[in-house]
Amino acid sequence: MHSADCLHLPPDRRASLPRRLLAWLRPDAARPLTQAWLAALWMSLLANWPLWRQLHLMAEPSPLFIAAFAGMVTAATGALLSLLAWPRLIKIVLAVLLLSAAALAHFIGSYGIVFDPTMVTNMAQTDVHETRDLLNGRLLLSLTLLGALPLWWLLRRPAAPPQALGARLGGNLAGFALGLLAMVLLALAVFAELSSTMRNHKALRYMVTPLNAVYSLSAAAVRSRQAPTGPPAVIGADARLLPRAPDGKPPLLLLVVGETARSMNFSLNGYARPTNPQLAKLPADSLVSLRDVTSCGTATAASLPCMFSPLGRDAFTSLKGRQENLLDVLHRAGLAVLWLDNQSGCKGLCDRVPHSFTSELAPATPPLPPGLCDGKECFDAALLHGLSQRVAALDPERLQRGLVLVLHQMGSHGPAYYRRSPPELKAFKPECRSNALQQCPREQVVNAYDNTLVSTDHLLAGAIAWLQLQQPRFDTGLLYVSDHGESLGENGLYLHGMPYAFAPREQTHVPMILWVPEGGALAGSLKPGCLASLRDKPASHDHLFHTAMGWVGARADVYRPDWDLLAGCRR
């Protein structure tokens, strides 16, 4: 056809291309590929508002880079959804992704968290009480505006006219290819800035919604399927107890696992506010608070199994299968072991030893004091309720060899810090009484958090008082350490769970307290003043397993004296 002929096309032929384009874009079109790209545009530009805010606040990225990055996110999301753009599938996929993106926008924007595979594990192990603390009006608003509203619009679209399978497949593949091509071209256009930004700010990759959810959920599912089944591998098969003097008392170690306590807010470690008023009254030569302790992880699901392992963090993070832990080795050595829990469980650590929960306080125990439990959860003081009766119910032969008690706190678990301390222990007011922390003045958030530490101080002081009552029968001692720390608004971050590689110090710097009373066998075996010398020496969760083993006189092939904090202090 000559060029002149093109000017004399019939009107309907000349207008066919614009009409087709308008038909593809018009609101009543329900073609799956159209829906996929419209949803990709909505989620990339609106549900990613925390990402765009973070890039805007950073000094390095230029406006051109932010615009190109937004295009890359839209293209990548559109390419992914193009593969799923089938009539009976797309609306289900978009319903899940839109609501997920809306929820992630709230949590990332409100608390500064990132959504990586570790966060998926944390979510899977969160109980109903912890979930309740995260629900508020801002979450409902985000779900409504960013999720339900576009979903309602999509569901109202009429069904698209039938299309041949080959044509639909070709269109979906074309949408995928064009999205992929656009993403690559935009990345090449700003490659130098993109490389620098992603290298210096690795957390950004886990803020890209909903791609972060797709990746993290897939990675967590793959890891779950690859995890070996069956019982955990045996460790410390040769576990035994060292001989005790004929007149010596069996050891009693009370191991308190704290929750979400950060070292910098402990007055024993130099914090200006009196968050440890009762512990501060104890003799300084029997109690030491270590000031430079690093956690295994930034969340309970990561830290708890790691800190009870003999491997140390570096080896534990590369461990492929499951293996036994400190409680198994102590139990095999012949000691009585009891785990008492006031949180969401022991993450499998206590499965093979006696254990119970404060939510299951037996009727035979003394009546609960008023206000200790509200039917939904208990204050940590409930861990001490009826403790002597619980100990008396253990195997008497094992008790004659020694006892290790583990108390797993609710501690300072957020964001509803105000729920973690009883009225009589609220030393700092006013406190934030909301789980939407960003809506409270920061000083009120800190007040509520510090009150939880006063409550922990009260628990530890009560535990020491109980241990003192057991001294006629046992050689007692206490070791407290928190599983991870917490962000309280520093750099816009709240809560915990950041990927360990770039987590702030607030989430990995944890308190550790040792109480070794005078007159006991352990105290008598230590060099004078050596306990206090541990105060400023670096320590970590790597030391917990071996310090506990050495404390109660247990030995096995997995015991490392160089990781026993007290080994260097023994005479």
PDB file of N, CA and C in Angstrom, residues 75-160:
ATOM      1  N   ALA A  75       7.223  -1.992  36.871  1.00  0.00           N
ATOM      2  CA  ALA A  75       7.473  -2.929  35.772  1.00  0.00           C
ATOM      3  C   ALA A  75       7.664  -4.348  36.295  1.00  0.00           C
ATOM      4  N   ALA A  76       8.417  -4.499  37.382  1.00  0.00           N
ATOM      5  CA  ALA A  76       8.650  -5.830  37.932  1.00  0.00           C
ATOM      6  C   ALA A  76       7.353  -6.446  38.461  1.00  0.00           C
ATOM      7  N   THR A  77       6.547  -5.629  39.147  1.00  0.00           N
ATOM      8  CA  THR A  77       5.277  -6.130  39.665  1.00  0.00           C
ATOM      9  C   THR A  77       4.333  -6.483  38.523  1.00  0.00           C
ATOM     10  N   GLY A  78       4.265  -5.625  37.500  1.00  0.00           N
ATOM     11  CA  GLY A  78       3.423  -5.901  36.345  1.00  0.00           C
ATOM     12  C   GLY A  78       3.860  -7.144  35.597  1.00  0.00           C
ATOM     13  N   ALA A  79       5.177  -7.343  35.475  1.00  0.00           N
ATOM     14  CA  ALA A  79       5.683  -8.538  34.792  1.00  0.00           C
ATOM     15  C   ALA A  79       5.269  -9.798  35.542  1.00  0.00           C
ATOM     16  N   LEU A  80       5.403  -9.765  36.873  1.00  0.00           N
ATOM     17  CA  LEU A  80       5.016 -10.929  37.665  1.00  0.00           C
ATOM     18  C   LEU A  80       3.523 -11.221  37.528  1.00  0.00           C
ATOM     19  N   LEU A  81       2.704 -10.180  37.637  1.00  0.00           N
ATOM     20  CA  LEU A  81       1.261 -10.371  37.569  1.00  0.00           C
ATOM     21  C   LEU A  81       0.802 -10.764  36.170  1.00  0.00           C
ATOM     22  N   SER A  82       1.565 -10.392  35.151  1.00  0.00           N
ATOM     23  CA  SER A  82       1.196 -10.777  33.783  1.00  0.00           C
ATOM     24  C   SER A  82       1.157 -12.290  33.637  1.00  0.00           C
ATOM     25  N   LEU A  83       2.048 -12.974  34.313  1.00  0.00           N
ATOM     26  CA  LEU A  83       2.066 -14.430  34.226  1.00  0.00           C
ATOM     27  C   LEU A  83       0.859 -15.056  34.910  1.00  0.00           C
ATOM     28  N   LEU A  84       0.206 -14.300  35.785  1.00  0.00           N
ATOM     29  CA  LEU A  84      -0.937 -14.820  36.527  1.00  0.00           C
ATOM     30  C   LEU A  84      -2.262 -14.247  36.030  1.00  0.00           C
ATOM     31  N   ALA A  85      -2.221 -13.558  34.907  1.00  0.00           N
ATOM     32  CA  ALA A  85      -3.408 -12.861  34.403  1.00  0.00           C
ATOM     33  C   ALA A  85      -4.327 -13.802  33.636  1.00  0.00           C
ATOM     34  N   TRP A  86      -4.972 -14.706  34.372  1.00  0.00           N
ATOM     35  CA  TRP A  86      -5.928 -15.631  33.799  1.00  0.00           C
ATOM     36  C   TRP A  86      -7.295 -15.373  34.425  1.00  0.00           C
ATOM     37  N   PRO A  87      -8.374 -15.547  33.669  1.00  0.00           N
ATOM     38  CA  PRO A  87      -9.699 -15.097  34.124  1.00  0.00           C
ATOM     39  C   PRO A  87     -10.106 -15.610  35.496  1.00  0.00           C
ATOM     40  N   ARG A  88      -9.902 -16.870  35.787  1.00  0.00           N
ATOM     41  CA  ARG A  88     -10.355 -17.428  37.058  1.00  0.00           C
ATOM     42  C   ARG A  88      -9.328 -17.293  38.181  1.00  0.00           C
ATOM     43  N   LEU A  89      -8.186 -16.734  37.870  1.00  0.00           N
ATOM     44  CA  LEU A  89      -7.105 -16.665  38.845  1.00  0.00           C
ATOM     45  C   LEU A  89      -6.785 -15.247  39.286  1.00  0.00           C
ATOM     46  N   ILE A  90      -6.857 -14.299  38.359  1.00  0.00           N
ATOM     47  CA  ILE A  90      -6.295 -12.979  38.616  1.00  0.00           C
ATOM     48  C   ILE A  90      -6.970 -12.266  39.783  1.00  0.00           C
ATOM     49  N   LYS A  91      -8.296 -12.383  39.905  1.00  0.00           N
ATOM     50  CA  LYS A  91      -8.973 -11.659  40.978  1.00  0.00           C
ATOM     51  C   LYS A  91      -8.613 -12.233  42.348  1.00  0.00           C
ATOM     52  N   ILE A  92      -8.421 -13.532  42.410  1.00  0.00           N
ATOM     53  CA  ILE A  92      -7.992 -14.139  43.679  1.00  0.00           C
ATOM     54  C   ILE A  92      -6.589 -13.660  44.040  1.00  0.00           C
ATOM     55  N   VAL A  93      -5.693 -13.676  43.045  1.00  0.00           N
ATOM     56  CA  VAL A  93      -4.321 -13.230  43.277  1.00  0.00           C
ATOM     57  C   VAL A  93      -4.296 -11.774  43.714  1.00  0.00           C
ATOM     58  N   LEU A  94      -5.050 -10.931  43.023  1.00  0.00           N
ATOM     59  CA  LEU A  94      -5.048  -9.507  43.352  1.00  0.00           C
ATOM     60  C   LEU A  94      -5.683  -9.239  44.709  1.00  0.00           C
ATOM     61  N   ALA A  95      -6.689 -10.016  45.070  1.00  0.00           N
ATOM     62  CA  ALA A  95      -7.289  -9.844  46.396  1.00  0.00           C
ATOM     63  C   ALA A  95      -6.254 -10.094  47.486  1.00  0.00           C
ATOM     64  N   VAL A  96      -5.486 -11.176  47.345  1.00  0.00           N
ATOM     65  CA  VAL A  96      -4.467 -11.502  48.340  1.00  0.00           C
ATOM     66  C   VAL A  96      -3.368 -10.438  48.362  1.00  0.00           C
ATOM     67  N   LEU A  97      -2.897 -10.052  47.173  1.00  0.00           N
ATOM     68  CA  LEU A  97      -1.776  -9.115  47.110  1.00  0.00           C
ATOM     69  C   LEU A  97      -2.177  -7.706  47.545  1.00  0.00           C
ATOM     70  N   LEU A  98      -3.347  -7.256  47.162  1.00  0.00           N
ATOM     71  CA  LEU A  98      -3.768  -5.911  47.545  1.00  0.00           C
ATOM     72  C   LEU A  98      -3.919  -5.786  49.058  1.00  0.00           C
ATOM     73  N   LEU A  99      -4.552  -6.765  49.678  1.00  0.00           N
ATOM     74  CA  LEU A  99      -4.719  -6.709  51.132  1.00  0.00           C
ATOM     75  C   LEU A  99      -3.379  -6.894  51.840  1.00  0.00           C
ATOM     76  N   SER A 100      -2.527  -7.758  51.304  1.00  0.00           N
ATOM     77  CA  SER A 100      -1.201  -7.946  51.903  1.00  0.00           C
ATOM     78  C   SER A 100      -0.368  -6.677  51.775  1.00  0.00           C
ATOM     79  N   ALA A 101      -0.418  -6.055  50.600  1.00  0.00           N
ATOM     80  CA  ALA A 101       0.339  -4.831  50.394  1.00  0.00           C
ATOM     81  C   ALA A 101      -0.149  -3.715  51.313  1.00  0.00           C
ATOM     82  N   ALA A 102      -1.457  -3.647  51.521  1.00  0.00           N
ATOM     83  CA  ALA A 102      -2.008  -2.632  52.415  1.00  0.00           C
ATOM     84  C   ALA A 102      -1.543  -2.861  53.844  1.00  0.00           C
ATOM     85  N   ALA A 103      -1.542  -4.122  54.294  1.00  0.00           N
ATOM     86  CA  ALA A 103      -1.077  -4.427  55.646  1.00  0.00           C
ATOM     87  C   ALA A 103       0.416  -4.138  55.795  1.00  0.00           C
ATOM     88  N   LEU A 104       1.200  -4.528  54.801  1.00  0.00           N
ATOM     89  CA  LEU A 104       2.638  -4.268  54.865  1.00  0.00           C
ATOM     90  C   LEU A 104       2.929  -2.779  54.849  1.00  0.00           C
ATOM     91  N   ALA A 105       2.172  -2.023  54.081  1.00  0.00           N
ATOM     92  CA  ALA A 105       2.367  -0.567  54.067  1.00  0.00           C
ATOM     93  C   ALA A 105       2.192   0.009  55.468  1.00  0.00           C
ATOM     94  N   HIS A 106       1.202  -0.512  56.196  1.00  0.00           N
ATOM     95  CA  HIS A 106       0.975  -0.029  57.562  1.00  0.00           C
ATOM     96  C   HIS A 106       2.148  -0.380  58.469  1.00  0.00           C
ATOM     97  N   PHE A 107       2.552  -1.642  58.479  1.00  0.00           N
ATOM     98  CA  PHE A 107       3.580  -2.064  59.426  1.00  0.00           C
ATOM     99  C   PHE A 107       4.949  -1.487  59.082  1.00  0.00           C
ATOM    100  N   ILE A 108       5.282  -1.438  57.797  1.00  0.00           N
ATOM    101  CA  ILE A 108       6.564  -0.857  57.409  1.00  0.00           C
ATOM    102  C   ILE A 108       6.563   0.639  57.670  1.00  0.00           C
ATOM    103  N   GLY A 109       5.460   1.300  57.324  1.00  0.00           N
ATOM    104  CA  GLY A 109       5.393   2.741  57.520  1.00  0.00           C
ATOM    105  C   GLY A 109       5.290   3.153  58.969  1.00  0.00           C
ATOM    106  N   SER A 110       4.626   2.344  59.797  1.00  0.00           N
ATOM    107  CA  SER A 110       4.415   2.709  61.197  1.00  0.00           C
ATOM    108  C   SER A 110       5.597   2.343  62.085  1.00  0.00           C
ATOM    109  N   TYR A 111       6.185   1.170  61.863  1.00  0.00           N
ATOM    110  CA  TYR A 111       7.211   0.682  62.776  1.00  0.00           C
ATOM    111  C   TYR A 111       8.603   0.596  62.158  1.00  0.00           C
ATOM    112  N   GLY A 112       8.717   0.842  60.858  1.00  0.00           N
ATOM    113  CA  GLY A 112      10.023   0.797  60.217  1.00  0.00           C
ATOM    114  C   GLY A 112      10.567  -0.611  60.043  1.00  0.00           C
ATOM    115  N   ILE A 113       9.705  -1.631  60.115  1.00  0.00           N
ATOM    116  CA  ILE A 113      10.173  -3.002  59.955  1.00  0.00           C
ATOM    117  C   ILE A 113      10.449  -3.296  58.487  1.00  0.00           C
ATOM    118  N   VAL A 114      11.092  -4.402  58.215  1.00  0.00           N
ATOM    119  CA  VAL A 114      11.247  -4.896  56.849  1.00  0.00           C
ATOM    120  C   VAL A 114      10.688  -6.311  56.813  1.00  0.00           C
ATOM    121  N   PHE A 115      10.245  -6.725  55.643  1.00  0.00           N
ATOM    122  CA  PHE A 115       9.585  -8.026  55.503  1.00  0.00           C
ATOM    123  C   PHE A 115      10.515  -8.966  54.768  1.00  0.00           C
ATOM    124  N   ASP A 116      11.257  -9.778  55.528  1.00  0.00           N
ATOM    125  CA  ASP A 116      12.179 -10.749  54.959  1.00  0.00           C
ATOM    126  C   ASP A 116      11.769 -12.146  55.416  1.00  0.00           C
ATOM    127  N   PRO A 117      12.473 -13.204  54.962  1.00  0.00           N
ATOM    128  CA  PRO A 117      12.075 -14.561  55.361  1.00  0.00           C
ATOM    129  C   PRO A 117      12.056 -14.783  56.869  1.00  0.00           C
ATOM    130  N   THR A 118      12.950 -14.117  57.604  1.00  0.00           N
ATOM    131  CA  THR A 118      12.945 -14.251  59.056  1.00  0.00           C
ATOM    132  C   THR A 118      11.659 -13.699  59.654  1.00  0.00           C
ATOM    133  N   MET A 119      11.166 -12.609  59.084  1.00  0.00           N
ATOM    134  CA  MET A 119       9.909 -12.038  59.573  1.00  0.00           C
ATOM    135  C   MET A 119       8.741 -12.995  59.320  1.00  0.00           C
ATOM    136  N   VAL A 120       8.792 -13.738  58.233  1.00  0.00           N
ATOM    137  CA  VAL A 120       7.749 -14.736  57.970  1.00  0.00           C
ATOM    138  C   VAL A 120       7.743 -15.788  59.073  1.00  0.00           C
ATOM    139  N   THR A 121       8.939 -16.234  59.476  1.00  0.00           N
ATOM    140  CA  THR A 121       9.041 -17.207  60.562  1.00  0.00           C
ATOM    141  C   THR A 121       8.480 -16.632  61.857  1.00  0.00           C
ATOM    142  N   ASN A 122       8.791 -15.361  62.124  1.00  0.00           N
ATOM    143  CA  ASN A 122       8.265 -14.709  63.330  1.00  0.00           C
ATOM    144  C   ASN A 122       6.738 -14.674  63.300  1.00  0.00           C
ATOM    145  N   MET A 123       6.187 -14.353  62.142  1.00  0.00           N
ATOM    146  CA  MET A 123       4.730 -14.293  62.018  1.00  0.00           C
ATOM    147  C   MET A 123       4.105 -15.663  62.256  1.00  0.00           C
ATOM    148  N   ALA A 124       4.734 -16.697  61.720  1.00  0.00           N
ATOM    149  CA  ALA A 124       4.176 -18.042  61.861  1.00  0.00           C
ATOM    150  C   ALA A 124       4.155 -18.496  63.309  1.00  0.00           C
ATOM    151  N   GLN A 125       5.046 -17.942  64.135  1.00  0.00           N
ATOM    152  CA  GLN A 125       5.144 -18.359  65.531  1.00  0.00           C
ATOM    153  C   GLN A 125       4.523 -17.352  66.486  1.00  0.00           C
ATOM    154  N   THR A 126       3.803 -16.373  65.946  1.00  0.00           N
ATOM    155  CA  THR A 126       3.142 -15.384  66.779  1.00  0.00           C
ATOM    156  C   THR A 126       1.800 -15.915  67.252  1.00  0.00           C
ATOM    157  N   ASP A 127       1.528 -15.749  68.558  1.00  0.00           N
ATOM    158  CA  ASP A 127       0.258 -16.250  69.072  1.00  0.00           C
ATOM    159  C   ASP A 127      -0.810 -15.167  68.998  1.00  0.00           C
ATOM    160  N   VAL A 128      -2.032 -15.518  69.404  1.00  0.00           N
ATOM    161  CA  VAL A 128      -3.166 -14.622  69.237  1.00  0.00           C
ATOM    162  C   VAL A 128      -3.027 -13.375  70.093  1.00  0.00           C
ATOM    163  N   HIS A 129      -2.397 -13.478  71.259  1.00  0.00           N
ATOM    164  CA  HIS A 129      -2.243 -12.311  72.118  1.00  0.00           C
ATOM    165  C   HIS A 129      -1.292 -11.294  71.493  1.00  0.00           C
ATOM    166  N   GLU A 130      -0.197 -11.776  70.892  1.00  0.00           N
ATOM    167  CA  GLU A 130       0.734 -10.872  70.245  1.00  0.00           C
ATOM    168  C   GLU A 130       0.090 -10.230  69.015  1.00  0.00           C
ATOM    169  N   THR A 131      -0.714 -11.003  68.298  1.00  0.00           N
ATOM    170  CA  THR A 131      -1.406 -10.454  67.138  1.00  0.00           C
ATOM    171  C   THR A 131      -2.371  -9.356  67.551  1.00  0.00           C
ATOM    172  N   ARG A 132      -3.072  -9.563  68.656  1.00  0.00           N
ATOM    173  CA  ARG A 132      -4.019  -8.566  69.154  1.00  0.00           C
ATOM    174  C   ARG A 132      -3.338  -7.231  69.408  1.00  0.00           C
ATOM    175  N   ASP A 133      -2.107  -7.256  69.901  1.00  0.00           N
ATOM    176  CA  ASP A 133      -1.397  -6.021  70.212  1.00  0.00           C
ATOM    177  C   ASP A 133      -1.063  -5.206  68.967  1.00  0.00           C
ATOM    178  N   LEU A 134      -1.105  -5.839  67.805  1.00  0.00           N
ATOM    179  CA  LEU A 134      -0.742  -5.143  66.570  1.00  0.00           C
ATOM    180  C   LEU A 134      -1.950  -4.550  65.851  1.00  0.00           C
ATOM    181  N   LEU A 135      -3.149  -4.827  66.338  1.00  0.00           N
ATOM    182  CA  LEU A 135      -4.357  -4.351  65.665  1.00  0.00           C
ATOM    183  C   LEU A 135      -4.733  -2.973  66.180  1.00  0.00           C
ATOM    184  N   ASN A 136      -4.982  -2.047  65.254  1.00  0.00           N
ATOM    185  CA  ASN A 136      -5.423  -0.709  65.639  1.00  0.00           C
ATOM    186  C   ASN A 136      -6.135  -0.052  64.469  1.00  0.00           C
ATOM    187  N   GLY A 137      -6.626   1.164  64.692  1.00  0.00           N
ATOM    188  CA  GLY A 137      -7.406   1.861  63.672  1.00  0.00           C
ATOM    189  C   GLY A 137      -6.612   2.208  62.437  1.00  0.00           C
ATOM    190  N   ARG A 138      -5.323   2.504  62.593  1.00  0.00           N
ATOM    191  CA  ARG A 138      -4.504   2.848  61.423  1.00  0.00           C
ATOM    192  C   ARG A 138      -4.340   1.652  60.496  1.00  0.00           C
ATOM    193  N   LEU A 139      -4.255   0.459  61.062  1.00  0.00           N
ATOM    194  CA  LEU A 139      -4.186  -0.740  60.225  1.00  0.00           C
ATOM    195  C   LEU A 139      -5.484  -0.906  59.452  1.00  0.00           C
ATOM    196  N   LEU A 140      -6.613  -0.717  60.108  1.00  0.00           N
ATOM    197  CA  LEU A 140      -7.908  -0.828  59.434  1.00  0.00           C
ATOM    198  C   LEU A 140      -8.033   0.208  58.326  1.00  0.00           C
ATOM    199  N   LEU A 141      -7.565   1.421  58.570  1.00  0.00           N
ATOM    200  CA  LEU A 141      -7.622   2.472  57.551  1.00  0.00           C
ATOM    201  C   LEU A 141      -6.769   2.106  56.344  1.00  0.00           C
ATOM    202  N   SER A 142      -5.573   1.589  56.596  1.00  0.00           N
ATOM    203  CA  SER A 142      -4.694   1.183  55.493  1.00  0.00           C
ATOM    204  C   SER A 142      -5.305   0.038  54.694  1.00  0.00           C
ATOM    205  N   LEU A 143      -5.878  -0.939  55.378  1.00  0.00           N
ATOM    206  CA  LEU A 143      -6.518  -2.054  54.683  1.00  0.00           C
ATOM    207  C   LEU A 143      -7.688  -1.577  53.838  1.00  0.00           C
ATOM    208  N   THR A 144      -8.401  -0.582  54.341  1.00  0.00           N
ATOM    209  CA  THR A 144      -9.574  -0.074  53.613  1.00  0.00           C
ATOM    210  C   THR A 144      -9.173   0.712  52.377  1.00  0.00           C
ATOM    211  N   LEU A 145      -8.272   1.686  52.563  1.00  0.00           N
ATOM    212  CA  LEU A 145      -7.939   2.601  51.464  1.00  0.00           C
ATOM    213  C   LEU A 145      -7.024   1.949  50.428  1.00  0.00           C
ATOM    214  N   LEU A 146      -6.028   1.215  50.893  1.00  0.00           N
ATOM    215  CA  LEU A 146      -5.036   0.671  49.964  1.00  0.00           C
ATOM    216  C   LEU A 146      -5.378  -0.737  49.482  1.00  0.00           C
ATOM    217  N   GLY A 147      -6.240  -1.450  50.211  1.00  0.00           N
ATOM    218  CA  GLY A 147      -6.559  -2.814  49.818  1.00  0.00           C
ATOM    219  C   GLY A 147      -7.992  -3.023  49.405  1.00  0.00           C
ATOM    220  N   ALA A 148      -8.926  -2.732  50.305  1.00  0.00           N
ATOM    221  CA  ALA A 148     -10.331  -3.032  50.041  1.00  0.00           C
ATOM    222  C   ALA A 148     -10.911  -2.152  48.937  1.00  0.00           C
ATOM    223  N   LEU A 149     -10.529  -0.882  48.906  1.00  0.00           N
ATOM    224  CA  LEU A 149     -11.090   0.037  47.912  1.00  0.00           C
ATOM    225  C   LEU A 149     -10.759  -0.377  46.477  1.00  0.00           C
ATOM    226  N   PRO A 150      -9.478  -0.576  46.117  1.00  0.00           N
ATOM    227  CA  PRO A 150      -9.207  -1.035  44.743  1.00  0.00           C
ATOM    228  C   PRO A 150      -9.742  -2.429  44.476  1.00  0.00           C
ATOM    229  N   LEU A 151      -9.779  -3.265  45.499  1.00  0.00           N
ATOM    230  CA  LEU A 151     -10.330  -4.606  45.304  1.00  0.00           C
ATOM    231  C   LEU A 151     -11.826  -4.536  44.997  1.00  0.00           C
ATOM    232  N   TRP A 152     -12.530  -3.670  45.708  1.00  0.00           N
ATOM    233  CA  TRP A 152     -13.955  -3.474  45.428  1.00  0.00           C
ATOM    234  C   TRP A 152     -14.156  -3.009  43.989  1.00  0.00           C
ATOM    235  N   TRP A 153     -13.328  -2.092  43.530  1.00  0.00           N
ATOM    236  CA  TRP A 153     -13.444  -1.589  42.152  1.00  0.00           C
ATOM    237  C   TRP A 153     -13.218  -2.715  41.149  1.00  0.00           C
ATOM    238  N   LEU A 154     -12.209  -3.566  41.402  1.00  0.00           N
ATOM    239  CA  LEU A 154     -11.913  -4.657  40.478  1.00  0.00           C
ATOM    240  C   LEU A 154     -13.037  -5.682  40.443  1.00  0.00           C
ATOM    241  N   LEU A 155     -13.584  -5.993  41.597  1.00  0.00           N
ATOM    242  CA  LEU A 155     -14.623  -7.016  41.652  1.00  0.00           C
ATOM    243  C   LEU A 155     -15.912  -6.569  40.979  1.00  0.00           C
ATOM    244  N   ARG A 156     -16.096  -5.269  40.839  1.00  0.00           N
ATOM    245  CA  ARG A 156     -17.296  -4.758  40.192  1.00  0.00           C
ATOM    246  C   ARG A 156     -17.189  -4.755  38.669  1.00  0.00           C
ATOM    247  N   ARG A 157     -16.007  -4.987  38.129  1.00  0.00           N
ATOM    248  CA  ARG A 157     -15.862  -4.972  36.670  1.00  0.00           C
ATOM    249  C   ARG A 157     -16.557  -6.187  36.068  1.00  0.00           C
ATOM    250  N   PRO A 158     -17.237  -6.015  34.963  1.00  0.00           N
ATOM    251  CA  PRO A 158     -17.874  -7.156  34.288  1.00  0.00           C
ATOM    252  C   PRO A 158     -16.831  -8.087  33.697  1.00  0.00           C
ATOM    253  N   ALA A 159     -17.227  -9.284  33.467  1.00  0.00           N
ATOM    254  CA  ALA A 159     -16.305 -10.272  32.914  1.00  0.00           C
ATOM    255  C   ALA A 159     -15.887  -9.884  31.505  1.00  0.00           C
ATOM    256  N   ALA A 160     -14.642 -10.158  31.191  1.00  0.00           N
ATOM    257  CA  ALA A 160     -14.112  -9.859  29.865  1.00  0.00           C
ATOM    258  C   ALA A 160     -14.661 -10.859  28.849  1.00  0.00           C
TER     259      ALA A 160
END
